[in-house]
XYZ file of C-alpha atoms in Angstrom:
597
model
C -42.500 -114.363 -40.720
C -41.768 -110.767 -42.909
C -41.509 -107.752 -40.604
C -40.260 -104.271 -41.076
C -41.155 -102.894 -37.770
C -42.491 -104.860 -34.416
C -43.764 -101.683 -32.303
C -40.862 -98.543 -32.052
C -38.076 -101.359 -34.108
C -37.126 -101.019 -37.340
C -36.230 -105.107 -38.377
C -33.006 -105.618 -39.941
C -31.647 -109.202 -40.348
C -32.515 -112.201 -39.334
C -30.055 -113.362 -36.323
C -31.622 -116.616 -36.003
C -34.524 -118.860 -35.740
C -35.943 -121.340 -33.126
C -38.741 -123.704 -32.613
C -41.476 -120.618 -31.349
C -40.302 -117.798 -33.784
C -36.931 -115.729 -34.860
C -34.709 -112.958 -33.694
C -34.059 -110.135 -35.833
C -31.316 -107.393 -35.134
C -33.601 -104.251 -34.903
C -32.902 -100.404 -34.168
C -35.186 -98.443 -32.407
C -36.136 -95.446 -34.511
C -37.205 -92.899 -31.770
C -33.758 -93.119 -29.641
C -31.897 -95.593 -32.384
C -31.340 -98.088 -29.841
C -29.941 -101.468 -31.380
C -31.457 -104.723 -29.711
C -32.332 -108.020 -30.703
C -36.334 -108.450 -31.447
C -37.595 -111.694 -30.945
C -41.101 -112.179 -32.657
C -43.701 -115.488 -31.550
C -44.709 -117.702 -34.179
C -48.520 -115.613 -34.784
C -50.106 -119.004 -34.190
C -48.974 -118.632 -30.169
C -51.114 -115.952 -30.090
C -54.124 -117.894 -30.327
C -53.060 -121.026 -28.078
C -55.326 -121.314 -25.483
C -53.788 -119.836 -22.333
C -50.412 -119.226 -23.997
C -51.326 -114.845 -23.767
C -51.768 -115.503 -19.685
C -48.050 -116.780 -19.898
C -46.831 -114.298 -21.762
C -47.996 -111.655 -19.451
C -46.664 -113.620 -16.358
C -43.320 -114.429 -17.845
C -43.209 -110.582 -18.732
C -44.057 -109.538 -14.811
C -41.335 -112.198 -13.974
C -38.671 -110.417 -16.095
C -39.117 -107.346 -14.897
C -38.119 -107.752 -11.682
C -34.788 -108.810 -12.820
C -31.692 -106.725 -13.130
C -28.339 -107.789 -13.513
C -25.357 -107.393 -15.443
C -24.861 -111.243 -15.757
C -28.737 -111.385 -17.175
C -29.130 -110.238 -20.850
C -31.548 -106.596 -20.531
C -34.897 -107.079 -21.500
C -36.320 -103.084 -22.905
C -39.276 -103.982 -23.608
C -42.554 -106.384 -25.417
C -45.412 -105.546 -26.778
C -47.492 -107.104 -29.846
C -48.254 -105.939 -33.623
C -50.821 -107.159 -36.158
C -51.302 -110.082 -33.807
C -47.212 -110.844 -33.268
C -46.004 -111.038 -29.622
C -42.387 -110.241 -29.545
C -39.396 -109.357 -27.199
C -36.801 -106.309 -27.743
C -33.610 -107.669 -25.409
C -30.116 -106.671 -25.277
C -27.979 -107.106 -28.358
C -24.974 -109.136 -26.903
C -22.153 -108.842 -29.453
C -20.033 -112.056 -29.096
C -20.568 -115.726 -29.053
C -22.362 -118.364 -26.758
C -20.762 -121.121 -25.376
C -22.430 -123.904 -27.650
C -20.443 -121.946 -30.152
C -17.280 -121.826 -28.825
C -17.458 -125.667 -27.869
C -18.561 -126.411 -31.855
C -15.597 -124.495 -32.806
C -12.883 -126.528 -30.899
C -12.023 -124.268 -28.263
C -11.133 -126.350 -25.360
C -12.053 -124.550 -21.927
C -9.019 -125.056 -18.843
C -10.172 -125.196 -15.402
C -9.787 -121.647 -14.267
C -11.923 -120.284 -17.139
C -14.548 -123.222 -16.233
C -14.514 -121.544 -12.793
C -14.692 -117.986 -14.010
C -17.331 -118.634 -16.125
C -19.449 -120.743 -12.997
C -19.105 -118.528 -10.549
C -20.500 -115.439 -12.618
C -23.382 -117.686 -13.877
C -23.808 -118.493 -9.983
C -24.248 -114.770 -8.913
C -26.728 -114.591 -11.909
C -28.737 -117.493 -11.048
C -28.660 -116.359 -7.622
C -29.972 -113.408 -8.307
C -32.967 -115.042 -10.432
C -33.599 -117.528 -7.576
C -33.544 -114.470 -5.141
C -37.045 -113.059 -7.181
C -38.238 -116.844 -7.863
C -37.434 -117.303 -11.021
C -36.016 -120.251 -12.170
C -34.035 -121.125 -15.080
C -34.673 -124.570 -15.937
C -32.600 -124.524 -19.332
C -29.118 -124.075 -18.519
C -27.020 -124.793 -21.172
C -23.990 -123.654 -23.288
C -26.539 -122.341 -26.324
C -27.965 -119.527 -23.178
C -24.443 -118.982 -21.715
C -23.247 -115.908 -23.941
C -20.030 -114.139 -23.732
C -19.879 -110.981 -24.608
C -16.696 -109.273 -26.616
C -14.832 -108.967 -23.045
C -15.650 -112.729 -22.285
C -17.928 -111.679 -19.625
C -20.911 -114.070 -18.975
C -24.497 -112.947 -19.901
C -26.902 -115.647 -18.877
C -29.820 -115.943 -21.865
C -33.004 -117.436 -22.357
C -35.273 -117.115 -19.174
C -38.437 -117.238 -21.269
C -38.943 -121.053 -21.333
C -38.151 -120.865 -17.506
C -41.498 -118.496 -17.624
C -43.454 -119.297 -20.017
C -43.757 -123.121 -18.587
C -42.218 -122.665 -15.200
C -45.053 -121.027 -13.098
C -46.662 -122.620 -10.430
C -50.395 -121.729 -11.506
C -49.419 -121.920 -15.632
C -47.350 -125.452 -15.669
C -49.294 -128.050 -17.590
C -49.454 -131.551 -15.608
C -46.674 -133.991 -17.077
C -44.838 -130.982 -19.535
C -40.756 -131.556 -19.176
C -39.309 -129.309 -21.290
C -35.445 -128.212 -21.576
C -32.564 -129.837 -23.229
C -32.195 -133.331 -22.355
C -28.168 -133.126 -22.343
C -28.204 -130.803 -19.914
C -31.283 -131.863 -17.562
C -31.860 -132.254 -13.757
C -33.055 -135.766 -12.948
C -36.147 -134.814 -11.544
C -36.754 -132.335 -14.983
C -36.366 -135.763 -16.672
C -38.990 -137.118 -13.686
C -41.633 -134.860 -14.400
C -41.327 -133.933 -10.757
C -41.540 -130.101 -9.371
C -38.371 -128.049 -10.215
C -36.749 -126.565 -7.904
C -33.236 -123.962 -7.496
C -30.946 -126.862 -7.542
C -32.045 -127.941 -10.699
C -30.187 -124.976 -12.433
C -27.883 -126.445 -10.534
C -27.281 -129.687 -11.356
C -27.687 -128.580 -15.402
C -24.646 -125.887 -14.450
C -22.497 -129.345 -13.268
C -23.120 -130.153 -16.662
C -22.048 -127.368 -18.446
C -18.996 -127.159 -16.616
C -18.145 -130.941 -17.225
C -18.702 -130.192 -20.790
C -16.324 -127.060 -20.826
C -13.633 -129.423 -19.687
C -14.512 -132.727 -21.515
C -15.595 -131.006 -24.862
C -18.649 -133.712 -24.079
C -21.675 -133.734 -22.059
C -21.868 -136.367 -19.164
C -24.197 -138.419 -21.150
C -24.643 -139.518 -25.020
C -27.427 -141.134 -26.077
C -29.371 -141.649 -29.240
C -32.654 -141.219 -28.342
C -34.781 -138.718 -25.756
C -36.082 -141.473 -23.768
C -32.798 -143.090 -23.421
C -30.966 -139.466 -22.186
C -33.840 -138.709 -20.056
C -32.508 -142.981 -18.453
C -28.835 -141.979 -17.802
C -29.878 -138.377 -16.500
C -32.124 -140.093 -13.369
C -30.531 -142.970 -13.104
C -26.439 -143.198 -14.567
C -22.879 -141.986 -13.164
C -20.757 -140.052 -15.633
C -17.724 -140.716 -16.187
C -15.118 -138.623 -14.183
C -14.312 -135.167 -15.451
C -10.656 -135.670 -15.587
C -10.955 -138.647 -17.459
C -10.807 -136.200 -20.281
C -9.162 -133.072 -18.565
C -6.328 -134.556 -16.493
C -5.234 -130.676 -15.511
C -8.135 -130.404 -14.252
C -8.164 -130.459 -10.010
C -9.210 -132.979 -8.133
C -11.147 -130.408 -5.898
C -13.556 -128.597 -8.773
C -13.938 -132.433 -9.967
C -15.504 -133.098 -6.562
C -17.883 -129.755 -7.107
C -18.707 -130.880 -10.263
C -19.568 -134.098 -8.835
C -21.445 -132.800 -6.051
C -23.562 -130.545 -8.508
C -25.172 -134.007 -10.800
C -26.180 -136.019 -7.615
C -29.220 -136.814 -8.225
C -30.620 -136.448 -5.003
C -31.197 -132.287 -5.337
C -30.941 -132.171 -1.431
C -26.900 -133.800 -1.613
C -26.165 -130.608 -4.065
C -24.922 -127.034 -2.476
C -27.473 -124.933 -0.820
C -27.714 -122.809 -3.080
C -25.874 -120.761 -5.743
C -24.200 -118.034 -3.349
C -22.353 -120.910 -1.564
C -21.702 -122.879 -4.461
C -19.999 -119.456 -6.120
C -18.222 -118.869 -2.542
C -16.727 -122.820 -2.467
C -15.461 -122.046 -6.319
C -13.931 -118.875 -5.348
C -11.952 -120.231 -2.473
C -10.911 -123.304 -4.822
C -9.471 -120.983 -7.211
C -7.472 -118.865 -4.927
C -5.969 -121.677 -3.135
C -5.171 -123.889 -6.242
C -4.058 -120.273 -7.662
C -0.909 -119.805 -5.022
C 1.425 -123.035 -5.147
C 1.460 -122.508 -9.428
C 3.633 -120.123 -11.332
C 1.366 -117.226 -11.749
C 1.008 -118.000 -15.471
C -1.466 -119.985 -16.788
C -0.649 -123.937 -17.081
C 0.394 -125.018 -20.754
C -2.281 -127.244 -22.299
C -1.799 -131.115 -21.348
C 0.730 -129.855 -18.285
C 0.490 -132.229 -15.342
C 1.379 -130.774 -12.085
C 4.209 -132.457 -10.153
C 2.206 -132.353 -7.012
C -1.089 -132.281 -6.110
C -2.685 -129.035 -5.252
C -3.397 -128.075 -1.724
C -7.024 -129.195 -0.702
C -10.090 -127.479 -0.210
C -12.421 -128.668 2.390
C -15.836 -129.293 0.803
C -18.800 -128.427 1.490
C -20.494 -131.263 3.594
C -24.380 -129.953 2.276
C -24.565 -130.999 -0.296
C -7.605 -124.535 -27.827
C -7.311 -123.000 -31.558
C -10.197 -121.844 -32.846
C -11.064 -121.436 -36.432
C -10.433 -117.432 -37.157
C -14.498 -116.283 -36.581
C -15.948 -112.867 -36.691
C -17.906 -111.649 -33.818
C -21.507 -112.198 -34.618
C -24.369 -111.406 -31.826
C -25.242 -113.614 -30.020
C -28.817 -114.940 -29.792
C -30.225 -118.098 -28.072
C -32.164 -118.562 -30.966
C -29.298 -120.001 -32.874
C -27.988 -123.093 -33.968
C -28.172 -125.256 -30.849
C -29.774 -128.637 -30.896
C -32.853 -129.065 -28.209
C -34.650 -131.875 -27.012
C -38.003 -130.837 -25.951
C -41.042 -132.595 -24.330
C -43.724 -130.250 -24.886
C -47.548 -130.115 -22.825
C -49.797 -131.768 -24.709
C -52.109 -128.863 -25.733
C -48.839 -127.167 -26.978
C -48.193 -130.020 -29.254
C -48.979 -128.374 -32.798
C -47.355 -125.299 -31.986
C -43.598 -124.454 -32.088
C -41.406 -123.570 -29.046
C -38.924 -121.100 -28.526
C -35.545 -120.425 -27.122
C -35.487 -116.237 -25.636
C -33.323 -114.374 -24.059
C -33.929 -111.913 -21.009
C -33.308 -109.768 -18.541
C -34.876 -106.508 -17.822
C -35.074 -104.090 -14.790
C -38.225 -103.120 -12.901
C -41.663 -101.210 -13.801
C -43.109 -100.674 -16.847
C -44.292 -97.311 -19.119
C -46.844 -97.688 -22.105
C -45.639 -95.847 -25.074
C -48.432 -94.508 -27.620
C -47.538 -93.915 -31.355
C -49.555 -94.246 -34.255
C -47.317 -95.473 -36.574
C -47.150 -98.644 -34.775
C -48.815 -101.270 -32.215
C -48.622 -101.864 -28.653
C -45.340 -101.738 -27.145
C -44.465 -101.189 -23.371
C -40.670 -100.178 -22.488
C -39.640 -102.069 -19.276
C -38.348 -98.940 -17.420
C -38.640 -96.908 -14.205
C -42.070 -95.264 -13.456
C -43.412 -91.920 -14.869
C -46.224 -89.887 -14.123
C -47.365 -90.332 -10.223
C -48.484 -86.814 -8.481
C -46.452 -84.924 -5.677
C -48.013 -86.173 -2.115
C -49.053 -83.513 0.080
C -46.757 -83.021 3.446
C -47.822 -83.276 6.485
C -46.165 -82.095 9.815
C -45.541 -85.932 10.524
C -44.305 -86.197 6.804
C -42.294 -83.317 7.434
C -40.700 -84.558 10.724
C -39.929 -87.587 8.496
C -38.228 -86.134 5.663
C -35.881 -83.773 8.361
C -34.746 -87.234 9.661
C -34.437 -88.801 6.420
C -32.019 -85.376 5.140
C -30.359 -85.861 8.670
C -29.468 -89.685 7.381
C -28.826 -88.610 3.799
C -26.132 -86.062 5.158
C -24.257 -88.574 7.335
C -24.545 -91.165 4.387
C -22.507 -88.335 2.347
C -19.976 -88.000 5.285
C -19.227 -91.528 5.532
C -19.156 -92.036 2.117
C -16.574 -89.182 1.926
C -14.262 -90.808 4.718
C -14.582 -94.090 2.564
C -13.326 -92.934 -0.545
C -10.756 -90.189 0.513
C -7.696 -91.307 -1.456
C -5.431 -93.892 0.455
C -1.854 -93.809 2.097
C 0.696 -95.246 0.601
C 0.320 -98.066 3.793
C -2.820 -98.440 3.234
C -2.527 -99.150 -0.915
C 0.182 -101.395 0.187
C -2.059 -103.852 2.414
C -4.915 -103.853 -0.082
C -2.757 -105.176 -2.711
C -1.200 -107.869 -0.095
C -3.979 -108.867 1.403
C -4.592 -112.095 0.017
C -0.966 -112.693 -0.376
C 2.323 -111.489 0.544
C 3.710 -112.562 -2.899
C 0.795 -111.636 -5.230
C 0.187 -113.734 -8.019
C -1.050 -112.434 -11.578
C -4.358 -113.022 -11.003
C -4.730 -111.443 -8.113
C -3.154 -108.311 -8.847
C -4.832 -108.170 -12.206
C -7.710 -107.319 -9.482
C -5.779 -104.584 -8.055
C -3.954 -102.968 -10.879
C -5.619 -99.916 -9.828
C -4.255 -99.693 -6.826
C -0.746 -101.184 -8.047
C -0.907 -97.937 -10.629
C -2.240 -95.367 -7.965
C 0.543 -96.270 -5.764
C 3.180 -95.809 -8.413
C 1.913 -92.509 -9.469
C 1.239 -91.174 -5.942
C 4.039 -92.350 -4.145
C 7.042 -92.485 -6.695
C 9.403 -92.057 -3.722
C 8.531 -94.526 -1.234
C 10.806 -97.338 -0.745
C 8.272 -100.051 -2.315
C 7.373 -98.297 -5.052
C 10.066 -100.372 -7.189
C 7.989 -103.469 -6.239
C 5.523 -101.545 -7.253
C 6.719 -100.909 -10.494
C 7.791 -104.927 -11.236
C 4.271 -105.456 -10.138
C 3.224 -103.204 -13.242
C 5.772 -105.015 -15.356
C 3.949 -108.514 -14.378
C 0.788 -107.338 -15.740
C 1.465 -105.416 -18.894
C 3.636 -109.386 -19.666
C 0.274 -110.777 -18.722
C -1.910 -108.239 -20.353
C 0.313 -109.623 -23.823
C 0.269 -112.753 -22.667
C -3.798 -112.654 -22.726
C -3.764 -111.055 -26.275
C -1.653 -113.586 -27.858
C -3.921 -116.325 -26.503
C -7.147 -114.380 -27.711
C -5.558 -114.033 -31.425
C -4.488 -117.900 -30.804
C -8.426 -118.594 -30.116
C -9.297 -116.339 -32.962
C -10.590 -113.619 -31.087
C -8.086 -111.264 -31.466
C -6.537 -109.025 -34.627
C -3.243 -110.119 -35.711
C -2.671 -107.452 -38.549
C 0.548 -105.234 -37.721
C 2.601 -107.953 -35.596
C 6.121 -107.889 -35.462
C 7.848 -110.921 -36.973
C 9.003 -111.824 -33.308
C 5.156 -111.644 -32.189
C 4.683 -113.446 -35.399
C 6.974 -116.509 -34.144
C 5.506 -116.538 -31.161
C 2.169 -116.519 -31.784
C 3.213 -119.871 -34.292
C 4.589 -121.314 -30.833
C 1.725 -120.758 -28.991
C -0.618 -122.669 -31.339
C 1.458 -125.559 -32.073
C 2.308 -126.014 -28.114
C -0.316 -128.462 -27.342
C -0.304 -130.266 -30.400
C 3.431 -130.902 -30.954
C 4.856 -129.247 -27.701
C 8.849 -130.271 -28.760
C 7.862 -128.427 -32.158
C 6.772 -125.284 -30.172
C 9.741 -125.655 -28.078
C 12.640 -125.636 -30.743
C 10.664 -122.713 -32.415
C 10.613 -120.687 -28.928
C 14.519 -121.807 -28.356
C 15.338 -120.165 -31.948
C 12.947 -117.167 -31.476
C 15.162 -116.380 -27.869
C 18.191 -116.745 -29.779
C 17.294 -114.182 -32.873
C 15.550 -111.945 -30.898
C 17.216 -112.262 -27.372
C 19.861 -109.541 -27.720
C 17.183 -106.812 -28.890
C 16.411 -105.608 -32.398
C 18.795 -102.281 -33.028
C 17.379 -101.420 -35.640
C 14.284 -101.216 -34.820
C 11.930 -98.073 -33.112
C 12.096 -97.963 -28.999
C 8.434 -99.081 -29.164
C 8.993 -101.727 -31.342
C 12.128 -102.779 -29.054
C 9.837 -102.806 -26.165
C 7.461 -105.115 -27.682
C 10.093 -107.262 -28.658
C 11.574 -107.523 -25.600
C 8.548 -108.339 -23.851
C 7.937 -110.893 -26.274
C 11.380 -112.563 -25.845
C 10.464 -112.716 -22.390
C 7.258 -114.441 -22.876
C 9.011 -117.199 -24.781
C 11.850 -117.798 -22.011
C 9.132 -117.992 -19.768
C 6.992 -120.416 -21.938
C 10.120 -122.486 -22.869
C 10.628 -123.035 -18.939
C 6.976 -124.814 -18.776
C 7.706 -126.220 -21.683
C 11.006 -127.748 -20.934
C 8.946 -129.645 -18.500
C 6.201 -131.111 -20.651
C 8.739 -132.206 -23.621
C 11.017 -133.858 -20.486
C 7.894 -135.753 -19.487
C 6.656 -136.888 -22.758
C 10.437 -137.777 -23.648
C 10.167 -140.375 -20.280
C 7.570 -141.597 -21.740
C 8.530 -142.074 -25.087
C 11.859 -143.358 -23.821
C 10.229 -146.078 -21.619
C 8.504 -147.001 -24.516
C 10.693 -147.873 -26.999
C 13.118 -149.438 -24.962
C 10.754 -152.147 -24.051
C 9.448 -152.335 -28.117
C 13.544 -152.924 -28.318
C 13.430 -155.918 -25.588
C 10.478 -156.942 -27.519
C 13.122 -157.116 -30.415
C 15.921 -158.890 -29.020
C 13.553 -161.703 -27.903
C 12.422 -162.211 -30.629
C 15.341 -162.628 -32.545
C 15.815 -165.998 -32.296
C 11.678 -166.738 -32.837
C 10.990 -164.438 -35.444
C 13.995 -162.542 -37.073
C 11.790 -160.487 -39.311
C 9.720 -158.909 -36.719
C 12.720 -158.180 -34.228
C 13.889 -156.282 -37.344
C 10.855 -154.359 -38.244
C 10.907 -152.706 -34.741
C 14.560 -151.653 -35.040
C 14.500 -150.479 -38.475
C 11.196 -148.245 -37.103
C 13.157 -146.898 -34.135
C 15.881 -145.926 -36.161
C 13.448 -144.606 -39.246
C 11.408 -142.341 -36.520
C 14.280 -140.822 -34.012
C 16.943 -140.929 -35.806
C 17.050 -137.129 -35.966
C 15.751 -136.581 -32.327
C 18.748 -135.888 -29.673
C 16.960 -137.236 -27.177
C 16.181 -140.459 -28.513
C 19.814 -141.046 -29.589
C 20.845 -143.814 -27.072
C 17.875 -145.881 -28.166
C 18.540 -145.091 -31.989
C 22.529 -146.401 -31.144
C 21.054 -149.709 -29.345
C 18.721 -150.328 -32.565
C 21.634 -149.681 -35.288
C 23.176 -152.177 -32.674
C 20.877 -154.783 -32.158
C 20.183 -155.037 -35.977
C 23.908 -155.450 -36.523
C 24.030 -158.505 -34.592
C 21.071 -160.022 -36.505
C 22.966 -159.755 -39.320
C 25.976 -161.273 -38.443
């Protein structure tokens, strides 16, 4: 398909293609709004039945609006092309984060669950179901806030009237059991596919491989996955539970629905949040103790350096479809949407139909009566105490007052949760420069601009972020921080030299630069701590290790001379220059020694 305008859109480039048509980035050429225009293959057009669908996914999406739903402005057709114009989400989806190597921890799984939740939930609440949840239609945008994508297959095939008997369609990878059944979809099969997306966050793997469709579509009704922290060992026992609870395949033994699900997530994370330091845990960092537990509910990385591209959910991503049978010869489609109510026909002659999904225009003044008019007095009389209450409600606080907002999930706030009241934190500071806690007050502010760098080191690390105009102490830390889960000792020594260059302030440098260097240097004490811990671990290991490959060695001695002499001369060859490993390096040269006596 060639277009240079669908309906008020001038086309620019393709963004991407799928089974039922493309995307195009578009602008709108009356108010020059940017969007993403999805067009249907022209042969859709003419499928028997397929226009009714259209039309009813189209009623569907208009009742929809929320921020966690990609914005659906409007559809119409031209010269015999349906087509879309959705939100343009600059960013990336999470199919391509996963392809890219970034490696999801827990509390970002849970971030990103309990937003799709409140999305889903607010789908569900107007009867729309998703039925194609997946990493490919979870987008983030440039913030790394979660737009949900792609409700046109849950549509187009999901009504009650429009399904055709026997069509499963959705990605196999990510599909309810009773999707894979052929049997009515309900809610909790958006859940059960969101289980899988967040198991696949933390493994870098679905639940399931298999190498055909019929064979998935086997494991997804019938097999157990493997646990979650099988392959994410920081992961909590707790969300491994949820995540469990979400693939039962009995949709009744999964939560009641999304709201509860989000609320049960949201309690995990604060409790699993307050016994940690209030940083986030170094990649392959095993707590010493287990968490506290959450009662549960009884119902049921470095990334390659990548620009930001849009993101459409007509990419790259790999389905596995089952199509109707009178669908057969046509192609399918991945869309995104999300639109608010009504709907306004626009009239042009320069182009085709088009309708903007918008509120309503046009309807004539009613004429008052004294019963209307007795009405609209009480409605005023409402409407003014609204406006008082609202006024009492957002007079500015006390100083008290501030204070108990920002304690009231904690006495000792961690990071996270002031990050949600840094308002307040800064409106305290500013109001109340005198008051005996505003010093707290002002450590509190500290915390957050450390964690606020902290945040933009680890987007650059992911390849989000720019890293032009870093100092050469950033520089050396930012090195640490992408070599810490690979080689953690590396990262460690590099951290331990970057303290002692930097540690005593640069005097030469600019105040601002000596502020940034500073907070730096305090990053990498504070890393190095966490660190410390990990290298001491893995060293216990290690050390464990080759001291039995040593009594290996001196039993053998007497057998097989040779051998017993391989494994010293290896111990010595790889730790000779390690500190730690300088006992077992001594009891090598040793042992070799007397074999050659």
């Amino acid at each position: 398909m060639d277009f240079t305008q669908l309906g008020p859109y001038k086309i620019g480039p393709r963004l991407g293609k799928g089974g039922m048509g493309s995307v195009y980035r578009g602008e709108n050429v009356e108010t020059h709004q940017v969007a993403a225009i999805k067009a249907l293959a022209p042969q859709l057009a003419t499928s028997e039945g397929f226009r009714e669908r259209f039309e009813a996914e189209i009623e569907s999406l208009k009742t929809l609006r929320h921020e966690g739903i990609v914005r659906l402005y409007g559809y119409g057709e031209e010269k015999g092309t349906l087509f879309y114009a959705m939100e343009l989400v600059e960013g990336h989806s999470l199919e391509e984060e996963l392809k890219a190597g970034r490696r999801f921890n827990w509390r970002e799984v849970v971030d990103i669950a309990i937003q799709v939740c409140k999305a889903l939930k607010h789908a569900h609440d107007h009867g729309i179901i998703h039925r194609d949840i997946k990493p490919a239609n979870i987008l983030l945008d440039k913030e790394e806030h979660v737009k949900l994508a792609d409700f046109g297959i849950a549509r187009l095939f999901g009504g009650t009237q429009l399904t055709m008997a026997g069509g499963v369609l959705g990605t196999a990878d990510y599909m309810a059991p009773e999707q894979a059944d052929g049997r009515p979809v309900t809610e909790r099969c958006d859940q059960y596919s969101l289980g899988c997306v967040m198991y696949a966050l933390l493994a870098g793997r679905p639940p399931f491989r298999a190498k055909s469709l019929p064979e998935m579509l086997q494991l997804q009704r019938f097999a157990e996955p493997e646990p979650v922290r099988r392959y994410a060992p920081e992961a909590p026992e707790q969300l491994e539970y949820c995540i469990g609870q979400l693939l039962k395949k009995d949709p009744a033994d999964r939560f009641p629905n999304t709201l509860v699900l989000a609320r049960h997530l949201e309690a995990m994370r604060r409790a699993l949040s307050r016994p940690f330091d209030v940083s986030q845990p170094m990649p392959g960092e095993i707590p010493e103790s287990p968490p506290p537990p959450v009662p549960p509910v009884s119902l049921g990385a470095t990334r390659p350096n990548t620009a930001q591209q849009p993101v459409s959910d007509l990419g790259e991503s790999i389905d596995i479809e089952v199509v109707p049978t009178s669908l057969r010869n046509a192609e399918t489609i991945d869309s995104t949407e999300t639109p608010e109510p009504a709907a306004t026909d626009l009239a042009g002659p320069s182009y085709g139909h088009f309708t903007e999904v918008g509120p309503d225009r046009g309807h004539a003044l009613p004429v008052f009566t004294p019963s209307m008019w007795a009405a609209a007095i009480g409605l005023v009389a409402m409407v003014l105490a609204a406006v008082w209450l609202v006024y009492q409600l957002t007079r500015p606080y006390d100083a008290d007052t501030l204070y108990q907002i920002i304690h009231a999930e904690n006495e000792s706030p961690t990071v996270d949760e002031l990050r949600s009241h840094s308002g307040e934190v800064d409106q305290f500071v500013s109001r109340f420069p005198d008051d005996p806690r505003a010093d707290q007050m002002r450590e509190y502010q500290d915390e957050l601009a450390l964690d606020r760098e902290q945040r933009r080191f680890e987007a650059i690390a992911r390849g989000r972020g720019d890293d032009r105009g870093l100092l050469t102490a950033e520089r050396l830390y930012l090195s640490a921080l992408q070599k810490a889960e690979r080689d953690p000792r590396q990262a460690a020594a590099e951290l331990t030299s970057l303290v002692g260059l930097f540690g005593s302030g640069d005097l030469d440098a600019e105040p601002a630069e000596q502020d940034r260097i500073a907070a730096v240097v305090e990053l990498a004490r504070r890393r190095l701590e966490k660190l410390d811990l990990v290298v001491a671990r893995q060293s216990d290991i290690d050390l464990a290790t080759i001291s039995a490959r040593l009594d290996a060695a001196e039993q053998l001695q007497g057998q097989d001379a040779e051998q017993a002499k391989a494994i010293c001369n290896a111990v010595i060859q790889l730790y000779h220059d390690q500190p730690w490993a300088a006992d077992m390096v001594d009891r090598a040269e040793h042992l070799l020694e007397e074999m050659q006596k």
